[in-house]
mmCIF file of C-alpha atoms in Angstrom:
data_model
loop_
_atom_site.group_PDB
_atom_site.id
_atom_site.type_symbol
_atom_site.label_atom_id
_atom_site.label_comp_id
_atom_site.label_asym_id
_atom_site.label_seq_id
_atom_site.Cartn_x
_atom_site.Cartn_y
_atom_site.Cartn_z
ATOM 1 C CA MET A 1 44.105 113.595 108.114
ATOM 2 C CA THR A 2 45.779 110.597 106.514
ATOM 3 C CA GLU A 3 47.947 108.138 108.344
ATOM 4 C CA SER A 4 51.463 107.503 107.087
ATOM 5 C CA ASN A 5 52.719 104.073 106.211
ATOM 6 C CA PRO A 6 54.329 102.422 109.284
ATOM 7 C CA TYR A 7 57.101 100.962 107.116
ATOM 8 C CA LEU A 8 58.111 104.367 105.779
ATOM 9 C CA LEU A 9 60.383 104.993 108.768
ATOM 10 C CA ILE A 10 62.117 101.641 108.245
ATOM 11 C CA VAL A 11 62.672 102.411 104.558
ATOM 12 C CA VAL A 12 64.105 105.826 105.441
ATOM 13 C CA PHE A 13 66.483 104.262 107.991
ATOM 14 C CA LEU A 14 67.582 101.585 105.504
ATOM 15 C CA ALA A 15 68.273 104.237 102.882
ATOM 16 C CA ALA A 16 70.234 106.311 105.406
ATOM 17 C CA ALA A 17 72.242 103.242 106.473
ATOM 18 C CA ALA A 18 73.047 102.371 102.861
ATOM 19 C CA LEU A 19 74.057 105.961 102.140
ATOM 20 C CA PHE A 20 76.196 106.032 105.300
ATOM 21 C CA ALA A 21 78.046 102.939 104.094
ATOM 22 C CA VAL A 22 78.383 103.854 100.415
ATOM 23 C CA ALA A 23 79.091 107.602 100.620
ATOM 24 C CA PRO A 24 82.658 107.256 102.006
ATOM 25 C CA LEU A 25 83.480 104.707 99.301
ATOM 26 C CA ILE A 26 82.261 107.024 96.571
ATOM 27 C CA ALA A 27 84.093 109.976 98.130
ATOM 28 C CA ALA A 28 87.331 107.944 98.329
ATOM 29 C CA TYR A 29 86.977 106.885 94.706
ATOM 30 C CA PHE A 30 86.587 110.455 93.464
ATOM 31 C CA TRP A 31 89.352 111.720 95.784
ATOM 32 C CA ALA A 32 91.763 109.111 94.403
ATOM 33 C CA ARG A 33 90.698 109.842 90.858
ATOM 34 C CA TRP A 34 91.252 113.608 91.120
ATOM 35 C CA PHE A 35 94.220 113.906 93.489
ATOM 36 C CA SER A 36 96.401 110.804 93.094
ATOM 37 C CA PRO A 37 99.279 110.769 90.586
ATOM 38 C CA GLY A 38 98.243 109.377 87.257
ATOM 39 C CA LYS A 39 101.427 107.648 86.180
ATOM 40 C CA PRO A 40 102.816 105.024 88.542
ATOM 41 C CA GLY A 41 106.520 104.489 88.065
ATOM 42 C CA PRO A 42 108.938 101.766 89.124
ATOM 43 C CA ASP A 43 109.412 103.370 92.543
ATOM 44 C CA LYS A 44 105.679 103.490 93.180
ATOM 45 C CA ASN A 45 105.173 99.862 92.125
ATOM 46 C CA ALA A 46 108.147 98.568 94.115
ATOM 47 C CA VAL A 47 107.500 96.194 96.988
ATOM 48 C CA TYR A 48 108.095 98.020 100.254
ATOM 49 C CA GLU A 49 108.508 96.322 103.596
ATOM 50 C CA CYS A 50 110.541 97.847 106.406
ATOM 51 C CA GLY A 51 112.605 99.821 103.889
ATOM 52 C CA LEU A 52 114.283 96.719 102.473
ATOM 53 C CA GLU A 53 113.803 94.959 99.186
ATOM 54 C CA SER A 54 112.384 91.508 99.677
ATOM 55 C CA LYS A 55 114.562 88.535 98.785
ATOM 56 C CA GLY A 56 113.326 85.171 97.689
ATOM 57 C CA ASP A 57 109.823 83.862 97.232
ATOM 58 C CA ALA A 58 107.081 85.166 99.496
ATOM 59 C CA TRP A 59 105.070 81.967 99.174
ATOM 60 C CA MET A 60 106.159 79.549 101.846
ATOM 61 C CA GLN A 61 104.302 76.813 103.653
ATOM 62 C CA PHE A 62 103.528 76.966 107.345
ATOM 63 C CA ARG A 63 102.824 74.044 109.570
ATOM 64 C CA SER A 64 99.175 73.540 110.430
ATOM 65 C CA GLU A 65 99.978 73.834 114.136
ATOM 66 C CA TYR A 66 100.513 77.568 113.677
ATOM 67 C CA TYR A 67 96.942 77.933 112.423
ATOM 68 C CA LEU A 68 95.615 75.851 115.305
ATOM 69 C CA TYR A 69 97.575 78.046 117.692
ATOM 70 C CA GLY A 70 95.891 81.099 116.177
ATOM 71 C CA ILE A 71 92.438 79.521 116.376
ATOM 72 C CA ILE A 72 92.955 78.623 120.028
ATOM 73 C CA PHE A 73 94.027 82.205 120.704
ATOM 74 C CA LEU A 74 90.824 83.467 119.073
ATOM 75 C CA ILE A 75 88.711 81.071 121.123
ATOM 76 C CA PHE A 76 90.155 82.342 124.382
ATOM 77 C CA ASP A 77 89.939 85.918 123.136
ATOM 78 C CA VAL A 78 86.219 85.440 122.532
ATOM 79 C CA GLU A 79 85.968 83.854 125.966
ATOM 80 C CA THR A 80 87.061 87.121 127.557
ATOM 81 C CA ILE A 81 84.406 88.967 125.553
ATOM 82 C CA PHE A 82 81.760 86.645 126.999
ATOM 83 C CA LEU A 83 83.154 86.863 130.524
ATOM 84 C CA LEU A 84 83.210 90.660 130.735
ATOM 85 C CA PRO A 85 79.406 91.218 130.790
ATOM 86 C CA PHE A 86 79.047 88.334 133.212
ATOM 87 C CA ALA A 87 81.619 89.862 135.555
ATOM 88 C CA VAL A 88 79.959 93.288 135.383
ATOM 89 C CA ALA A 89 76.510 91.910 136.250
ATOM 90 C CA PHE A 90 77.718 89.184 138.617
ATOM 91 C CA THR A 91 75.992 90.408 141.791
ATOM 92 C CA GLY A 92 72.601 90.719 140.110
ATOM 93 C CA LEU A 93 72.557 87.294 138.466
ATOM 94 C CA PRO A 94 70.860 84.173 139.831
ATOM 95 C CA ALA A 95 72.700 80.992 140.734
ATOM 96 C CA GLY A 96 71.683 79.397 137.414
ATOM 97 C CA ALA A 97 73.682 81.986 135.493
ATOM 98 C CA PHE A 98 76.707 81.232 137.649
ATOM 99 C CA ALA A 99 76.302 77.505 136.959
ATOM 100 C CA ALA A 100 75.982 78.172 133.221
ATOM 101 C CA MET A 101 79.167 80.237 133.267
ATOM 102 C CA LEU A 102 80.978 77.485 135.154
ATOM 103 C CA VAL A 103 79.910 74.972 132.497
ATOM 104 C CA PHE A 104 81.150 77.389 129.816
ATOM 105 C CA LEU A 105 84.514 77.777 131.550
ATOM 106 C CA LEU A 106 84.861 74.035 132.121
ATOM 107 C CA LEU A 107 84.280 73.365 128.426
ATOM 108 C CA LEU A 108 86.963 75.896 127.524
ATOM 109 C CA VAL A 109 89.389 74.401 130.030
ATOM 110 C CA GLU A 110 88.648 70.980 128.567
ATOM 111 C CA GLY A 111 89.521 72.313 125.115
ATOM 112 C CA LEU A 112 92.741 73.799 126.464
ATOM 113 C CA VAL A 113 93.726 70.488 128.079
ATOM 114 C CA TRP A 114 92.937 68.660 124.823
ATOM 115 C CA ALA A 115 95.109 71.068 122.821
ATOM 116 C CA TRP A 116 97.912 70.791 125.354
ATOM 117 C CA ARG A 117 97.880 66.979 125.218
ATOM 118 C CA LYS A 118 97.771 66.984 121.410
ATOM 119 C CA GLY A 119 100.885 69.154 121.378
ATOM 120 C CA VAL A 120 99.220 72.079 119.605
ATOM 121 C CA LEU A 121 100.653 74.593 122.062
ATOM 122 C CA THR A 122 104.261 73.640 121.472
ATOM 123 C CA TRP A 123 105.969 76.253 119.330
ATOM 124 C CA ILE A 124 108.596 74.247 117.429
#
């Protein structure tokens, strides 16, 4: 009896993962090719937003504070993702894990205080 290659299972899983990712894209391409209307008209190519025609130029500059506001929101959003597993396993963790989480929270609070003092959180 011959032994099978131990990497064969990995190759099969990689092929299945690639097929799982690519098959919906191929199916969507053929679906659009066979079932979508072939001739786009002016109504189909019109810009649509809330049922109103857009007026003016869509390209406008935003202040950099708006981007910083968004980045700070993402930082604190990720903080909640890190805090949830800690809160679930809180009773089974040693004191070192609690100290590490306190350091993590203190660093985030320090960043919040820095942003507040810099005026990043003012929305004007």
